[in-house]
Amino acid sequence: MTSVYDNERLAASYAFDRPPVHQQILKSARLQGPVGRALDIGCGAGVSTAALVPSAGQVIGLEPVPAMLAHRRSVAPSARFAVGTAEALPFASGSFDLVAAAGSLDYADLPSALAEVARVLTPDGTFLLYDYSKGRCSPTADALATWFTSFEQRFPSPAGRRPPAVPGLPLAGAGLRLLDRVDVEVSVPMTFDGYLRYVLGEVNVASAIARGADSAEEAGDWCRRTLAEVFPAGELTVVFRGYLATLARADPGDVSEGVWG
């Protein structure tokens, strides 16, 4: 079955039109300086991989859909990339000091994926699980939230995504423990053109085009026309809300599910 992410247009948008949210969220991580090797699971176009580069001597991005890696050398030139899934990481046990997953486990079999994360972590390694919502609101313009509701009605989200609830993660069976969880809010100044490119690169739009519900031209015309009133001054501060959970390998004999931070 073809994935909606097997899409050249979506790959380019994820590479070049996403706001700089990953690096801002990762600033909330309590890391003790750069580590040796880091793995980014479900890296998409490589933007989340690039955000890990300052934290490790070597960074590898892993993506199940090869088409999404088309612009990897432009996005994260110093990183390496591989094709594979979270449920069967193609790496040796104890290979990584740091593992990150930015929303990618929404599509994975959680028990299998978490067990694989624990397997490839070094004994004192860190696992950063994080995600953020779409840029649907602004502290200076209520009209953006109203517009985004109409955007989601016009371009519904495709089925299949299952965002995990951090307190309910099956950690004990996987050999992981929760150290901390923090809520994060990132504010990004965006121009009308920048925000337009961002929303047209959302998977909602790609799915609608793939289904034949809209053409790329129709989707662009609708978003451009309806967004014009939301950006009367040409720029808005857009808020992205997310979370960052920090996990580690469980101590021998530890059967707890972790502590809510």
Short mmCIF file of C-alpha atoms in Angstrom, two decimals, residues 10-102:
data_model
loop_
_atom_site.label_atom_id
_atom_site.label_comp_id
_atom_site.label_asym_id
_atom_site.label_seq_id
_atom_site.Cartn_x
_atom_site.Cartn_y
_atom_site.Cartn_z
CA LEU A 10 5.68 16.58 0.45
CA ALA A 11 9.35 15.67 0.76
CA ALA A 12 10.40 19.09 -0.58
CA SER A 13 7.99 20.91 1.70
CA TYR A 14 9.14 19.01 4.79
CA ALA A 15 12.72 19.80 3.83
CA PHE A 16 12.41 23.52 3.14
CA ASP A 17 9.07 24.91 4.36
CA ARG A 18 8.79 23.68 7.97
CA PRO A 19 9.28 26.27 10.73
CA PRO A 20 12.30 25.79 13.06
CA VAL A 21 10.46 24.01 15.86
CA HIS A 22 12.57 20.88 16.41
CA GLN A 23 15.67 22.71 17.58
CA GLN A 24 13.64 24.89 19.93
CA ILE A 25 12.00 21.87 21.57
CA LEU A 26 15.31 20.06 21.93
CA LYS A 27 16.67 23.02 23.90
CA SER A 28 14.40 21.83 26.71
CA ALA A 29 16.26 18.51 26.91
CA ARG A 30 18.52 18.12 29.94
CA LEU A 31 21.49 16.70 28.07
CA GLN A 32 24.93 16.63 29.66
CA GLY A 33 26.85 17.95 26.67
CA PRO A 34 27.42 16.34 23.25
CA VAL A 35 27.43 12.54 23.03
CA GLY A 36 29.12 10.14 20.63
CA ARG A 37 26.31 8.80 18.43
CA ALA A 38 22.67 9.78 18.02
CA LEU A 39 19.79 8.19 16.10
CA ASP A 40 16.71 10.01 14.78
CA ILE A 41 13.86 7.53 14.23
CA GLY A 42 11.34 8.43 11.53
CA CYS A 43 13.38 11.42 10.42
CA GLY A 44 11.22 12.47 7.46
CA ALA A 45 13.12 14.89 5.26
CA GLY A 46 15.91 15.21 7.83
CA VAL A 47 14.97 18.45 9.60
CA SER A 48 14.70 16.70 12.97
CA THR A 49 18.02 14.97 12.24
CA ALA A 50 19.71 18.32 11.59
CA ALA A 51 18.41 19.55 14.95
CA LEU A 52 20.33 16.71 16.66
CA VAL A 53 23.68 17.53 15.03
CA PRO A 54 24.87 19.90 17.81
CA SER A 55 24.18 17.14 20.37
CA ALA A 56 26.33 14.33 18.95
CA GLY A 57 29.55 13.62 17.12
CA GLN A 58 27.72 11.38 14.64
CA VAL A 59 24.01 11.53 13.79
CA ILE A 60 22.03 9.00 11.78
CA GLY A 61 18.51 9.59 10.49
CA LEU A 62 16.27 6.57 9.90
CA GLU A 63 13.23 6.86 7.62
CA PRO A 64 10.86 4.12 6.35
CA VAL A 65 9.88 5.99 3.16
CA PRO A 66 12.89 6.50 0.85
CA ALA A 67 11.22 9.33 -1.10
CA MET A 68 11.26 11.54 2.01
CA LEU A 69 15.07 11.51 1.99
CA ALA A 70 15.39 13.19 -1.42
CA HIS A 71 16.83 16.42 0.04
CA ARG A 72 18.79 14.95 2.95
CA ARG A 73 22.16 16.29 1.80
CA SER A 74 20.82 19.84 1.69
CA VAL A 75 18.97 19.58 4.99
CA ALA A 76 21.57 17.76 7.11
CA PRO A 77 24.83 17.50 5.14
CA SER A 78 26.90 16.17 8.05
CA ALA A 79 24.44 13.42 9.01
CA ARG A 80 24.11 9.90 7.64
CA PHE A 81 20.80 8.30 6.68
CA ALA A 82 19.33 4.83 6.39
CA VAL A 83 16.00 3.31 5.41
CA GLY A 84 14.24 1.23 8.04
CA THR A 85 11.42 1.02 10.57
CA ALA A 86 11.17 1.68 14.29
CA GLU A 87 10.05 -1.89 14.94
CA ALA A 88 13.24 -3.39 13.45
CA LEU A 89 16.10 -0.92 13.87
CA PRO A 90 18.96 -2.00 11.58
CA PHE A 91 21.65 -1.32 14.17
CA ALA A 92 23.61 -3.30 16.73
CA SER A 93 22.61 -3.37 20.40
CA GLY A 94 24.07 -0.57 22.49
CA SER A 95 24.95 1.51 19.41
CA PHE A 96 23.61 4.93 20.41
CA ASP A 97 24.08 7.31 23.31
CA LEU A 98 21.04 9.31 22.23
CA VAL A 99 17.88 8.26 20.38
CA ALA A 100 15.12 10.69 19.36
CA ALA A 101 11.68 10.25 17.82
CA ALA A 102 9.67 13.32 16.79
#
